[in-house]
N, CA, C and O atoms as CSV, one atom per row, in Angstrom:
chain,resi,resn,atom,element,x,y,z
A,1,UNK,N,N,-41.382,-93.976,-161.933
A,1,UNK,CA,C,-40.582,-95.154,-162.148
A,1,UNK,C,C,-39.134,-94.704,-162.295
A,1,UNK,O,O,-38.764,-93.937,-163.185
A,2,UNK,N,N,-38.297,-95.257,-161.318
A,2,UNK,CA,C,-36.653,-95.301,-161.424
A,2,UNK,C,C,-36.154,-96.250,-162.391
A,2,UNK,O,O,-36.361,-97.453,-162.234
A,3,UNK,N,N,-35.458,-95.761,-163.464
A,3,UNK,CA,C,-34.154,-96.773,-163.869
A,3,UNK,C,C,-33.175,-96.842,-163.973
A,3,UNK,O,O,-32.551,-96.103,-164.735
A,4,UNK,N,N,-32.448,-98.063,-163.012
A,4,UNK,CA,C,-31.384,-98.053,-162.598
A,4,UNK,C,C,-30.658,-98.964,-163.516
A,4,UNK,O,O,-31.305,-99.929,-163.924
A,5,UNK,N,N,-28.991,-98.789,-164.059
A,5,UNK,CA,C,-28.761,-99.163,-164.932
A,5,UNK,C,C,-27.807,-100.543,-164.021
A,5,UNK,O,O,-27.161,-100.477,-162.976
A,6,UNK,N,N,-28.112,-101.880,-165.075
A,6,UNK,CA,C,-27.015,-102.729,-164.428
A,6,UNK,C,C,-25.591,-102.305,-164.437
A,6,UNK,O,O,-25.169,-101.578,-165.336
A,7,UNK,N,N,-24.740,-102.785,-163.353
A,7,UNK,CA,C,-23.323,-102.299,-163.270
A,7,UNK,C,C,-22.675,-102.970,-164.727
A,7,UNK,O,O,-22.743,-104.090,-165.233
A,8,UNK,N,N,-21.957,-101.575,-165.154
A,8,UNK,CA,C,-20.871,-101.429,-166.562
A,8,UNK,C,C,-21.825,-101.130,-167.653
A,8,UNK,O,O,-21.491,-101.017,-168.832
A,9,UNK,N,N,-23.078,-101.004,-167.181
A,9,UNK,CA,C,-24.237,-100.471,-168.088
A,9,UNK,C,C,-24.374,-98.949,-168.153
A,9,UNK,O,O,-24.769,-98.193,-167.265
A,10,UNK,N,N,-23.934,-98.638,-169.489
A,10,UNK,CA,C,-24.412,-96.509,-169.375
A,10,UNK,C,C,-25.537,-96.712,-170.134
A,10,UNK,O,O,-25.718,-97.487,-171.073
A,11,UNK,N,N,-26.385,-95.795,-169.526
A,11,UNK,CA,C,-27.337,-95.165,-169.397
A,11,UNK,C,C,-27.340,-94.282,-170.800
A,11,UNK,O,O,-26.729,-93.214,-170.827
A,12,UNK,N,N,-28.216,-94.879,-172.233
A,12,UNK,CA,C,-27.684,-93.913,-173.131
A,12,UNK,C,C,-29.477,-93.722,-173.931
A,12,UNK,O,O,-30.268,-94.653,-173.776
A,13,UNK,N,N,-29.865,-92.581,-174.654
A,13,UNK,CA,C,-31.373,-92.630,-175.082
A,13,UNK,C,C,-31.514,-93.907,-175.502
A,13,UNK,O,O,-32.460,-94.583,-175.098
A,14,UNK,N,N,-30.390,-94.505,-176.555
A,14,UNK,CA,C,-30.906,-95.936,-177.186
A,14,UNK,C,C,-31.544,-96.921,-176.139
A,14,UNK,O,O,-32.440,-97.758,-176.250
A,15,UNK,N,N,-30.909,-96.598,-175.283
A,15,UNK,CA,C,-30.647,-98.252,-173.925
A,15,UNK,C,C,-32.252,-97.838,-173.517
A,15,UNK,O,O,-33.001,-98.736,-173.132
A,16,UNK,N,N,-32.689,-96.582,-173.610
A,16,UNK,CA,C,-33.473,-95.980,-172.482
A,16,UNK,C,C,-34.894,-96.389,-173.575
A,16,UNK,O,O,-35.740,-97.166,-173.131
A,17,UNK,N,N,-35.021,-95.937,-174.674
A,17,UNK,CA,C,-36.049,-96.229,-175.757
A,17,UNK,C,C,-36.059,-97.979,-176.061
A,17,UNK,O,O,-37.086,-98.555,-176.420
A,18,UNK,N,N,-34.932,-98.585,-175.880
A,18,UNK,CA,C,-35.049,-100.105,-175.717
A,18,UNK,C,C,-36.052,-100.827,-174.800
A,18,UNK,O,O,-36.387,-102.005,-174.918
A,19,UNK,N,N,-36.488,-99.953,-173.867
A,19,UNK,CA,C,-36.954,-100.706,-172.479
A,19,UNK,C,C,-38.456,-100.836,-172.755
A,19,UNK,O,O,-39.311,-100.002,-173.054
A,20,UNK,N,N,-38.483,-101.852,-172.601
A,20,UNK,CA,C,-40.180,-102.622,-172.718
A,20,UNK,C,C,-40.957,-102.247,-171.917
A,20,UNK,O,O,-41.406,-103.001,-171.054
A,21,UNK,N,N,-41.390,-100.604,-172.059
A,21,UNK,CA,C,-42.297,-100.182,-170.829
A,21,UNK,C,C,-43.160,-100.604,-170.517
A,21,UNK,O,O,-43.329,-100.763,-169.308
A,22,UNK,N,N,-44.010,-100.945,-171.318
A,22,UNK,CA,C,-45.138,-102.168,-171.001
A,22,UNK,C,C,-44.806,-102.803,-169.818
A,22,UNK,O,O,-45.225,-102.695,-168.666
A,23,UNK,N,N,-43.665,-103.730,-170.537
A,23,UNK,CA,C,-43.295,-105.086,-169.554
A,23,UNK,C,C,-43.093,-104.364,-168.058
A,23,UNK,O,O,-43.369,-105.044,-167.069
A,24,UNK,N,N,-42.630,-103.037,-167.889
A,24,UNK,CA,C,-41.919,-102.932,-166.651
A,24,UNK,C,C,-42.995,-102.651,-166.170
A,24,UNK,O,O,-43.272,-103.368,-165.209
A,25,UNK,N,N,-43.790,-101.857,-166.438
A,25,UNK,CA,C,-45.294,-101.367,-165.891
A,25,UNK,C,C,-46.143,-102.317,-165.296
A,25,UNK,O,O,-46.916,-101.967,-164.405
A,26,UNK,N,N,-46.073,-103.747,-165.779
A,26,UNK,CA,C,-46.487,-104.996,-165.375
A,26,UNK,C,C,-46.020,-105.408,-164.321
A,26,UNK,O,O,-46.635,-105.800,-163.330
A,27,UNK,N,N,-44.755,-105.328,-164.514
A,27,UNK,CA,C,-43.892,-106.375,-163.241
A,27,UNK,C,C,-43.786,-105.465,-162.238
A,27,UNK,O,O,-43.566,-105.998,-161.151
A,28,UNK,N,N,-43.880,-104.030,-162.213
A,28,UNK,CA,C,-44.301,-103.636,-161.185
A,28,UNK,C,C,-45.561,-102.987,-160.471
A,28,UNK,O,O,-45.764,-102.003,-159.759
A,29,UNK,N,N,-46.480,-104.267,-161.141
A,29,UNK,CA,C,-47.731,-104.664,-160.470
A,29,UNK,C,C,-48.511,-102.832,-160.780
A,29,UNK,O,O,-49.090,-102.322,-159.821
A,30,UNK,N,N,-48.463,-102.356,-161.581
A,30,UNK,CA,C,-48.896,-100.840,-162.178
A,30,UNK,C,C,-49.918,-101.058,-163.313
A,30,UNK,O,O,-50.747,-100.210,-163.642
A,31,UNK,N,N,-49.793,-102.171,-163.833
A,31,UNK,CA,C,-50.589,-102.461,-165.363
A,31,UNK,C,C,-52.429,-102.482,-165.629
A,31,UNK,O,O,-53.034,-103.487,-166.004
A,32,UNK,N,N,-53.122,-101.049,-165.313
A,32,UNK,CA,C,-54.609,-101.003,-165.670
A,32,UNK,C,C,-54.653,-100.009,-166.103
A,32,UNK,O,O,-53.865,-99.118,-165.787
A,33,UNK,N,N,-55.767,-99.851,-167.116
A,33,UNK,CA,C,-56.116,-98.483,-168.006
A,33,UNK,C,C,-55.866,-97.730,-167.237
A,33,UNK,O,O,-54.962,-96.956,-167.551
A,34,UNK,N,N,-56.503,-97.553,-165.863
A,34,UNK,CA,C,-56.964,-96.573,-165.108
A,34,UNK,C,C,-55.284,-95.270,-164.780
A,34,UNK,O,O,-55.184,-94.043,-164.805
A,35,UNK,N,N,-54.017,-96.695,-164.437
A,35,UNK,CA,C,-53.180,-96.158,-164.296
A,35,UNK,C,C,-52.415,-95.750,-165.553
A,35,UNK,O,O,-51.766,-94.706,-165.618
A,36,UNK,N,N,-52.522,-96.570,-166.476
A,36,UNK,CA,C,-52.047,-96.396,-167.858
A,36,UNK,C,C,-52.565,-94.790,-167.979
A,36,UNK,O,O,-51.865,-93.778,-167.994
A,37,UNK,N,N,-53.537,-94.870,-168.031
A,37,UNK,CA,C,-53.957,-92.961,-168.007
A,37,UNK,C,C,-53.360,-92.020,-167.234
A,37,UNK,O,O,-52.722,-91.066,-167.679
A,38,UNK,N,N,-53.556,-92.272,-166.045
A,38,UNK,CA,C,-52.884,-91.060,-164.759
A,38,UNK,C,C,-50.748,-91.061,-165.106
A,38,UNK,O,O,-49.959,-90.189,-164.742
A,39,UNK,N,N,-50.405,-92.462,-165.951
A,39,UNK,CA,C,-49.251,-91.811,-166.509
A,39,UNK,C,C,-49.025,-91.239,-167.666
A,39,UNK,O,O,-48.061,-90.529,-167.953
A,40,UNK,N,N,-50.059,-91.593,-168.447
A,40,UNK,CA,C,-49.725,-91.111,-169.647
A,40,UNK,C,C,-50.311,-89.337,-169.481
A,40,UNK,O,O,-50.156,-88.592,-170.450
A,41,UNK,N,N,-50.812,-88.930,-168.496
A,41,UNK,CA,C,-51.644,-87.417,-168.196
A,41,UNK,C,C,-50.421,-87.086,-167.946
A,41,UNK,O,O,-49.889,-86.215,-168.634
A,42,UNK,N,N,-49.891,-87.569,-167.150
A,42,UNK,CA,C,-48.451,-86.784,-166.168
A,42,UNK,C,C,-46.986,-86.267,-167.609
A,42,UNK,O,O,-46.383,-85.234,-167.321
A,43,UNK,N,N,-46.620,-86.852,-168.735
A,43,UNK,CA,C,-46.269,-86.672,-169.374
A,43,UNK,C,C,-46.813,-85.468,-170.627
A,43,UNK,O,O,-46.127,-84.854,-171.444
A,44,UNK,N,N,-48.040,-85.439,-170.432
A,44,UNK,CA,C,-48.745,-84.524,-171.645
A,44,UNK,C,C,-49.883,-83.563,-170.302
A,44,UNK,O,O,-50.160,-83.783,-169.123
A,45,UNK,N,N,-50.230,-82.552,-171.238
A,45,UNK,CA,C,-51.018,-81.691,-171.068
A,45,UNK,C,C,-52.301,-81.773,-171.543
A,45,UNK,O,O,-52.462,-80.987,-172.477
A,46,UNK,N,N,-53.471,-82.538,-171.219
A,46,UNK,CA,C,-54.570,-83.328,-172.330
A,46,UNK,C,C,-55.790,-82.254,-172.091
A,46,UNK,O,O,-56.392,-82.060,-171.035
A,47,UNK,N,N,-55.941,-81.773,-173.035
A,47,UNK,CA,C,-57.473,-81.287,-172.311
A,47,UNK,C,C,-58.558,-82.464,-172.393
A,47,UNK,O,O,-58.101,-83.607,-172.373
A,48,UNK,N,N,-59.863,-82.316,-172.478
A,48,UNK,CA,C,-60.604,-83.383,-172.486
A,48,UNK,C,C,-61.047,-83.374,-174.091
A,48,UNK,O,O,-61.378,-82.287,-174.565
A,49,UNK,N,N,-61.060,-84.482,-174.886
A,49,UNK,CA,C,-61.319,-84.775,-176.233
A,49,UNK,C,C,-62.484,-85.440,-176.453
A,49,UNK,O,O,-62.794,-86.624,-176.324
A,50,UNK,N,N,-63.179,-84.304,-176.869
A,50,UNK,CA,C,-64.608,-84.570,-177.442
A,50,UNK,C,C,-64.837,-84.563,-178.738
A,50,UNK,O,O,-64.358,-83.474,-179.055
A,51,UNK,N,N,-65.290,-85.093,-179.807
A,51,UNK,CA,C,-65.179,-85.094,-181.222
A,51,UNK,C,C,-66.771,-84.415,-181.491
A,51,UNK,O,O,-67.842,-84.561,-180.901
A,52,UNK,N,N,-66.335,-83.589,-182.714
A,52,UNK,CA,C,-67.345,-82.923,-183.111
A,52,UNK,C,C,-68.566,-83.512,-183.849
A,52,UNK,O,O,-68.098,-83.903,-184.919
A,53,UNK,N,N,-69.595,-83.718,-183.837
A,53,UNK,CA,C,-70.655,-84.224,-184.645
A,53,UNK,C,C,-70.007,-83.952,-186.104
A,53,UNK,O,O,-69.696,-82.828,-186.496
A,54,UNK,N,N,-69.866,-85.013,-186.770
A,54,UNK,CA,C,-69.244,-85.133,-187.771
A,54,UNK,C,C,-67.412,-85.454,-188.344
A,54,UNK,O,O,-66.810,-85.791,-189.363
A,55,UNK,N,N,-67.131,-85.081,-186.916
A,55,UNK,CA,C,-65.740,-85.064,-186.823
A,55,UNK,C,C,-65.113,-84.134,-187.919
A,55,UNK,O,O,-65.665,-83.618,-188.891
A,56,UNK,N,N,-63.625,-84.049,-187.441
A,56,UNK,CA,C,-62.925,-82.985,-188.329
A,56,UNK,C,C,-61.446,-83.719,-188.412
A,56,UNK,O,O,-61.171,-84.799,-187.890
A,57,UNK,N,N,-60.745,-83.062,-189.023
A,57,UNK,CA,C,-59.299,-83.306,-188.973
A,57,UNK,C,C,-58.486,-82.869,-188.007
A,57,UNK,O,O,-57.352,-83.333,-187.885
A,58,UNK,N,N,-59.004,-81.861,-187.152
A,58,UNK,CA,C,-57.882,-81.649,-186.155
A,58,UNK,C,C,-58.495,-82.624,-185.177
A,58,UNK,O,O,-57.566,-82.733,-184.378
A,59,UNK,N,N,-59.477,-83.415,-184.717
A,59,UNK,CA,C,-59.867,-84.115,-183.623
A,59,UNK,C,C,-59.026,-85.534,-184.129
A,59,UNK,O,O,-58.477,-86.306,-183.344
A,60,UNK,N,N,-59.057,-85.690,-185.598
A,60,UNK,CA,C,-58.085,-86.676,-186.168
A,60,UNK,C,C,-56.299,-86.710,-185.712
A,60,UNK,O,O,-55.384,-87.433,-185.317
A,61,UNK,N,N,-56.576,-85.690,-186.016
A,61,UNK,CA,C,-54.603,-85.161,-185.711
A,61,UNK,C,C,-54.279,-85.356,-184.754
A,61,UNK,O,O,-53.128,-85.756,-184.584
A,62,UNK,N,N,-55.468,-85.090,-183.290
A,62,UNK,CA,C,-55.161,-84.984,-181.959
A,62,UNK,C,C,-55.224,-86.205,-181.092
A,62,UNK,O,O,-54.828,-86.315,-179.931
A,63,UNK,N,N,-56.184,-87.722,-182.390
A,63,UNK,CA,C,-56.292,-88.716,-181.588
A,63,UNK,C,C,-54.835,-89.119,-182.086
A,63,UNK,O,O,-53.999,-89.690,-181.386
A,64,UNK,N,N,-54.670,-88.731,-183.407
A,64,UNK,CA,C,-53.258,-89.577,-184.158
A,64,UNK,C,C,-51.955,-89.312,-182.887
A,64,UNK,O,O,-51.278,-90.128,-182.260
A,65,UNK,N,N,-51.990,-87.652,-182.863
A,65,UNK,CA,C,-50.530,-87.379,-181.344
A,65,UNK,C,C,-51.038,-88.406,-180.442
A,65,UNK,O,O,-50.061,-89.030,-180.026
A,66,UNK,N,N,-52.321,-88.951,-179.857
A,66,UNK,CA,C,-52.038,-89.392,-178.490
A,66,UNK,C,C,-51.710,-90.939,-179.017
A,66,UNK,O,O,-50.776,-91.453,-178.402
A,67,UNK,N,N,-52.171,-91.569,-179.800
A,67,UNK,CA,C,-52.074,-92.820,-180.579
A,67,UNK,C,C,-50.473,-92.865,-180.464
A,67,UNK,O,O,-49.815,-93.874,-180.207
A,68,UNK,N,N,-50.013,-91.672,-180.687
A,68,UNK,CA,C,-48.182,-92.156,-180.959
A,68,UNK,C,C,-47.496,-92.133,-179.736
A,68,UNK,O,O,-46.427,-92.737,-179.652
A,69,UNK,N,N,-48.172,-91.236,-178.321
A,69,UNK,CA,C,-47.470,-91.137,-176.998
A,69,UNK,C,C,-47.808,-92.130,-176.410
A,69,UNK,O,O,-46.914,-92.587,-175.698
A,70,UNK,N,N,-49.360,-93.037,-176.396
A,70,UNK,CA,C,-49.252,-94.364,-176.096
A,70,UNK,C,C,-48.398,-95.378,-176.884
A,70,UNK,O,O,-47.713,-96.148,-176.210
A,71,UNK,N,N,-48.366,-95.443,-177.797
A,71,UNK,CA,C,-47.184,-96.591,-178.567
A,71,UNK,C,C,-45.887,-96.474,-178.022
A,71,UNK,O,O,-45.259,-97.369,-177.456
A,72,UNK,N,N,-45.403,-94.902,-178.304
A,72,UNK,CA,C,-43.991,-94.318,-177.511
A,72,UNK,C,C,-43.990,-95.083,-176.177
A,72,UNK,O,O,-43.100,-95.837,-175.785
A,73,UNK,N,N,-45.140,-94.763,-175.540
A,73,UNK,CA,C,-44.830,-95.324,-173.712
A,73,UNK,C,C,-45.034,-96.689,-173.499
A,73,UNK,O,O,-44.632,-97.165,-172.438
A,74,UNK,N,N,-45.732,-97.588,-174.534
A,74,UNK,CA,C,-45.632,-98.805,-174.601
A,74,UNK,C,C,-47.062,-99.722,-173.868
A,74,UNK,O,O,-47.176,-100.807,-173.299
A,75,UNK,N,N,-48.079,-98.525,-174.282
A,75,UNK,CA,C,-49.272,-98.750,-173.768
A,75,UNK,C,C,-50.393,-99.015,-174.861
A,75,UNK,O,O,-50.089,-98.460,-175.917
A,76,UNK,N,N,-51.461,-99.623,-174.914
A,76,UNK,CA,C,-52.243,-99.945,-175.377
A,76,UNK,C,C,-52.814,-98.570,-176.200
A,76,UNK,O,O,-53.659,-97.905,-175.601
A,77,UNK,N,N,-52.473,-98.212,-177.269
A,77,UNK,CA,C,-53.563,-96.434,-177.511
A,77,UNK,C,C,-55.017,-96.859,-177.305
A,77,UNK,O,O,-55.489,-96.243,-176.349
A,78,UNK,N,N,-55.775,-97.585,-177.794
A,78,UNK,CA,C,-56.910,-97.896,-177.532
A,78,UNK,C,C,-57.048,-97.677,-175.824
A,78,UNK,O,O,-57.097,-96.563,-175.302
A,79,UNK,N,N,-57.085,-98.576,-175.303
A,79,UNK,CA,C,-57.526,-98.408,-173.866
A,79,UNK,C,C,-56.926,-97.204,-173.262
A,79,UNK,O,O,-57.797,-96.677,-172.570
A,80,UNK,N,N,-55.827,-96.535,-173.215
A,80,UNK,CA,C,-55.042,-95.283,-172.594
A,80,UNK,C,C,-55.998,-93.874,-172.740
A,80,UNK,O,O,-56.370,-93.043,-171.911
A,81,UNK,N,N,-56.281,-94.077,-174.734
A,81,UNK,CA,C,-57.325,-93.132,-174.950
A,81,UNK,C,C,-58.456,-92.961,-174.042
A,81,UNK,O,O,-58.926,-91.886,-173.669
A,82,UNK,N,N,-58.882,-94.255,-173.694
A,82,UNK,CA,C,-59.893,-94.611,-173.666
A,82,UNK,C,C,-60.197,-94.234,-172.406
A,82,UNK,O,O,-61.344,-93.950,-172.059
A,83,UNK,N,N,-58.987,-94.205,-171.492
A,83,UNK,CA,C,-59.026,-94.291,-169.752
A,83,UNK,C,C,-58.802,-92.609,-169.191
A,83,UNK,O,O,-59.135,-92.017,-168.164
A,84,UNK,N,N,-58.014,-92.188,-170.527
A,84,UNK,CA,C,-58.101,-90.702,-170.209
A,84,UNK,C,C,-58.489,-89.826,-170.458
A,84,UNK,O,O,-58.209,-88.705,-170.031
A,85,UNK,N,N,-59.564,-90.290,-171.557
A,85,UNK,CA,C,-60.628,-89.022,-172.098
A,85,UNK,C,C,-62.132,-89.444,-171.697
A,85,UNK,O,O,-63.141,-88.992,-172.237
A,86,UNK,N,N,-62.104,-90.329,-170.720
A,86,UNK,CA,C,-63.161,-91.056,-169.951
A,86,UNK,C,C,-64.720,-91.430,-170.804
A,86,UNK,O,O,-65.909,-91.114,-170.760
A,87,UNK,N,N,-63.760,-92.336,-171.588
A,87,UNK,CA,C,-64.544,-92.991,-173.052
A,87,UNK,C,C,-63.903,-94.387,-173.040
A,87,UNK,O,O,-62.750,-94.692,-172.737
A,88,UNK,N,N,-65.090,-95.288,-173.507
A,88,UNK,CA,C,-65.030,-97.047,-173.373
A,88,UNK,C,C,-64.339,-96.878,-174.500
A,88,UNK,O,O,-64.180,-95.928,-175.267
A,89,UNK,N,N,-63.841,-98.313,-174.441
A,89,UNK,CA,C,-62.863,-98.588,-175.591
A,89,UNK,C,C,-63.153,-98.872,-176.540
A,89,UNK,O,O,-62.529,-99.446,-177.433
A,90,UNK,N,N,-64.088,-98.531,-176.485
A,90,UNK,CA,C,-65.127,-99.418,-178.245
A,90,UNK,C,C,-65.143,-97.524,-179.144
A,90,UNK,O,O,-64.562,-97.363,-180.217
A,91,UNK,N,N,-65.731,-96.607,-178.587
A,91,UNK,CA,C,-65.365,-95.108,-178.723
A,91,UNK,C,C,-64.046,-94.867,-179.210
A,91,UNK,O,O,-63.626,-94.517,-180.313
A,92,UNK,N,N,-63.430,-95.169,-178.002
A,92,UNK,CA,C,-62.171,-94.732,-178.550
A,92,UNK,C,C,-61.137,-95.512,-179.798
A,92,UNK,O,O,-60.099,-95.080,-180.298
A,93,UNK,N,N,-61.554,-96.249,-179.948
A,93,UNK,CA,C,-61.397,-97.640,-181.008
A,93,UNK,C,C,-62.048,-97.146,-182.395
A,93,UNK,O,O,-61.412,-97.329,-183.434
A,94,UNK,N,N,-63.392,-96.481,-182.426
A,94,UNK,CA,C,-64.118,-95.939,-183.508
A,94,UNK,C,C,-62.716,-94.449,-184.030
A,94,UNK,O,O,-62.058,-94.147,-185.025
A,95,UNK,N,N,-62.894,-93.994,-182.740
A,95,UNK,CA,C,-61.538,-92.990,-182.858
A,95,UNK,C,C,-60.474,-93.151,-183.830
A,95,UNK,O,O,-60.293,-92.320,-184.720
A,96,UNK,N,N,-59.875,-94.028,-183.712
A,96,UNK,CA,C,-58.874,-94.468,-183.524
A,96,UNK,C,C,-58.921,-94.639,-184.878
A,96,UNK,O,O,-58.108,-94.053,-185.592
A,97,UNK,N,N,-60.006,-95.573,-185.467
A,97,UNK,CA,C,-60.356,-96.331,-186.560
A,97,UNK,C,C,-60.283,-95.115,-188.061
A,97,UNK,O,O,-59.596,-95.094,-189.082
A,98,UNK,N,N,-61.118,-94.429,-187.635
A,98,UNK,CA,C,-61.603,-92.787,-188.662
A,98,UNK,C,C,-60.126,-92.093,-188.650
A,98,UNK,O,O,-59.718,-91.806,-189.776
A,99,UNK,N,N,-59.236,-91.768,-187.538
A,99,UNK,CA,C,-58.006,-91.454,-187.854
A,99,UNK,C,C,-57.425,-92.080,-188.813
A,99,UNK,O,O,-56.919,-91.485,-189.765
A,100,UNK,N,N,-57.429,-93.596,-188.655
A,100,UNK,CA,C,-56.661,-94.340,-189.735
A,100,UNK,C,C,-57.193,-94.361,-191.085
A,100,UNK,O,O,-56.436,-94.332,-192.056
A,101,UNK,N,N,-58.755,-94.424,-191.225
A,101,UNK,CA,C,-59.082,-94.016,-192.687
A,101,UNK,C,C,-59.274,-92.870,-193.347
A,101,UNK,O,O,-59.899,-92.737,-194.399
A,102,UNK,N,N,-58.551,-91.765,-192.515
A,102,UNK,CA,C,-58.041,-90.659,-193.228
A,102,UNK,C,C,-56.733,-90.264,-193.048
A,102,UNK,O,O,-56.314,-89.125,-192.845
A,103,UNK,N,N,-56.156,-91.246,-193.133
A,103,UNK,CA,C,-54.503,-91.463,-193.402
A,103,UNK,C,C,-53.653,-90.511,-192.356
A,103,UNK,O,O,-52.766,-89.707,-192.641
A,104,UNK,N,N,-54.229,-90.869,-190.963
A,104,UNK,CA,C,-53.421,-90.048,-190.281
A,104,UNK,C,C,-52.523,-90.663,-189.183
A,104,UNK,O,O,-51.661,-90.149,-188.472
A,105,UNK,N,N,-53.122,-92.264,-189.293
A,105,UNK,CA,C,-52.332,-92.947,-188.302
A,105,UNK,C,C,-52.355,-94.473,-189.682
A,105,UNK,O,O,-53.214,-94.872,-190.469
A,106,UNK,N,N,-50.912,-94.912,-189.354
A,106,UNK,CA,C,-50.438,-95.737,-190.289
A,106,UNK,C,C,-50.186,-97.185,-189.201
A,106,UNK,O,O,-50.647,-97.321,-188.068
A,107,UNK,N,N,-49.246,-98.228,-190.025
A,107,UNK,CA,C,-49.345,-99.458,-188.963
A,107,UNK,C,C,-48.751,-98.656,-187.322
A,107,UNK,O,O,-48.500,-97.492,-187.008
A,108,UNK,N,N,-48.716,-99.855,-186.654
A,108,UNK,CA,C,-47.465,-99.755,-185.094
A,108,UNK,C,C,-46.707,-99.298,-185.412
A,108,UNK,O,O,-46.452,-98.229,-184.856
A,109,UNK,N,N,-45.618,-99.864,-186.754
A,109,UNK,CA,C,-44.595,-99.716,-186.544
A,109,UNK,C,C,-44.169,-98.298,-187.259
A,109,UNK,O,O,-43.136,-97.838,-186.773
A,110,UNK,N,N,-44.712,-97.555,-188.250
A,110,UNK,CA,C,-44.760,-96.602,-188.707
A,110,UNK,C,C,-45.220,-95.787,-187.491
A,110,UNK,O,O,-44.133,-95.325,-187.144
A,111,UNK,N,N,-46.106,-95.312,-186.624
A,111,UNK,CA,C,-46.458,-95.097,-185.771
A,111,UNK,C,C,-45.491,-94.749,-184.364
A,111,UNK,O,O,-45.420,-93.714,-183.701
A,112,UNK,N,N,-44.707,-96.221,-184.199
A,112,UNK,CA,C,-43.402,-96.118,-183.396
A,112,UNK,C,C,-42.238,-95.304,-184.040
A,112,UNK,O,O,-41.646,-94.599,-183.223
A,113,UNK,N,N,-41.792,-95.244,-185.282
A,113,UNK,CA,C,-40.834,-94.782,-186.099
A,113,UNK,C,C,-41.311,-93.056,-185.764
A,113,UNK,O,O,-40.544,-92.160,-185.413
A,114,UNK,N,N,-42.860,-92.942,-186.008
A,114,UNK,CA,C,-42.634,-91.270,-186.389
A,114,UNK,C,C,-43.080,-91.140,-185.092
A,114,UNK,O,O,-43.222,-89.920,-185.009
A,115,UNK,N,N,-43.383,-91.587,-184.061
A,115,UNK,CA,C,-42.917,-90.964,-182.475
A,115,UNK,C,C,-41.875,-90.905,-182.232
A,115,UNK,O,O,-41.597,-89.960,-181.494
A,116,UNK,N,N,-41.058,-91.537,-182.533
A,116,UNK,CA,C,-39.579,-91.574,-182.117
A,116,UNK,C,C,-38.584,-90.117,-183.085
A,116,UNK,O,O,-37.554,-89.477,-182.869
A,117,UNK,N,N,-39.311,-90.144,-183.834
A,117,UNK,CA,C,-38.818,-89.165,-184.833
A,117,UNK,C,C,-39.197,-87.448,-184.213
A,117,UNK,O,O,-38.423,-86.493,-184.147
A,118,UNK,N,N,-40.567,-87.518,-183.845
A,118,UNK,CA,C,-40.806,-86.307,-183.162
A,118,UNK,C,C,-40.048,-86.241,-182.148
A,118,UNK,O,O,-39.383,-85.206,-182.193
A,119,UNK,N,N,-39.808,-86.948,-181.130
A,119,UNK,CA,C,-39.596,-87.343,-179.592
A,119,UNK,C,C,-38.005,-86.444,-180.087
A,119,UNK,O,O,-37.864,-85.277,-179.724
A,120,UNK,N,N,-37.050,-87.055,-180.815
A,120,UNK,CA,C,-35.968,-86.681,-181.274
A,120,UNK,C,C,-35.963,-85.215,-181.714
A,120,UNK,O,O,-34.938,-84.535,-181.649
A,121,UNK,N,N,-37.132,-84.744,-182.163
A,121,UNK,CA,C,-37.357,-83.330,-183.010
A,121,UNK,C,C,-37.891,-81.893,-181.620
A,121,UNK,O,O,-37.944,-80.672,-181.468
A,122,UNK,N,N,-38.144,-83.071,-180.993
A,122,UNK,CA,C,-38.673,-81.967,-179.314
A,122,UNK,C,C,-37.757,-81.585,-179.002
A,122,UNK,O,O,-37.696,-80.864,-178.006
């Protein structure tokens, strides 16, 4: 995806983190898990995420990072997880769920704040 800035418009991180990726992903007719995944792969290095019988804290930690690069990109974490670790969304939703009741993923917007905070710290 190109973005081109309207004329007398600079191009600045704020302007660039403003943009409703979602929305643009839509309007240019791009918007299904399937692809939601093959972009969100192209940005990260994923191996495949399998959770351990019983689960642990680093499988926690690792759904919490992808939970924050889908929010960051403006994608569903549920379904993105879901499309790129080739697990239904009800799985990855249980995921998702056990992260949050061991305090590793907080609301959206806390969520958006400390992606943006890493994103800045990269």
């Amino acid at each position: 995806m190109t973005v081109i800035a309207p004329e007398g418009v600079r191009l600045t991180g704020d302007v660039l983190r403003g943009i409703g990726w979602a929305d643009a992903v839509d309007a240019a007719g791009m918007n299904s898990p399937e692809i939601d995944a093959r972009w969100l792969a192209e940005f990260t290095s994923e191996r495949p995420l399998r959770r351990p019988r019983g689960g642990s804290a680093e499988f926690d930690a690792e759904v919490a990072r992808l939970y924050r690069k889908a929010v960051l990109a403006g994608l569903t974490p549920r379904e993105a997880i879901a499309a790129l670790h080739g697990v239904d969304a009800q799985t990855a939703g249980k995921w998702i769920t056990e992260a949050k009741r061991n305090g590793l993923i907080g609301s959206l917007t806390e969520e958006r704040s400390r992606a943006l905070r890493e994103l800045g710290e990269g």
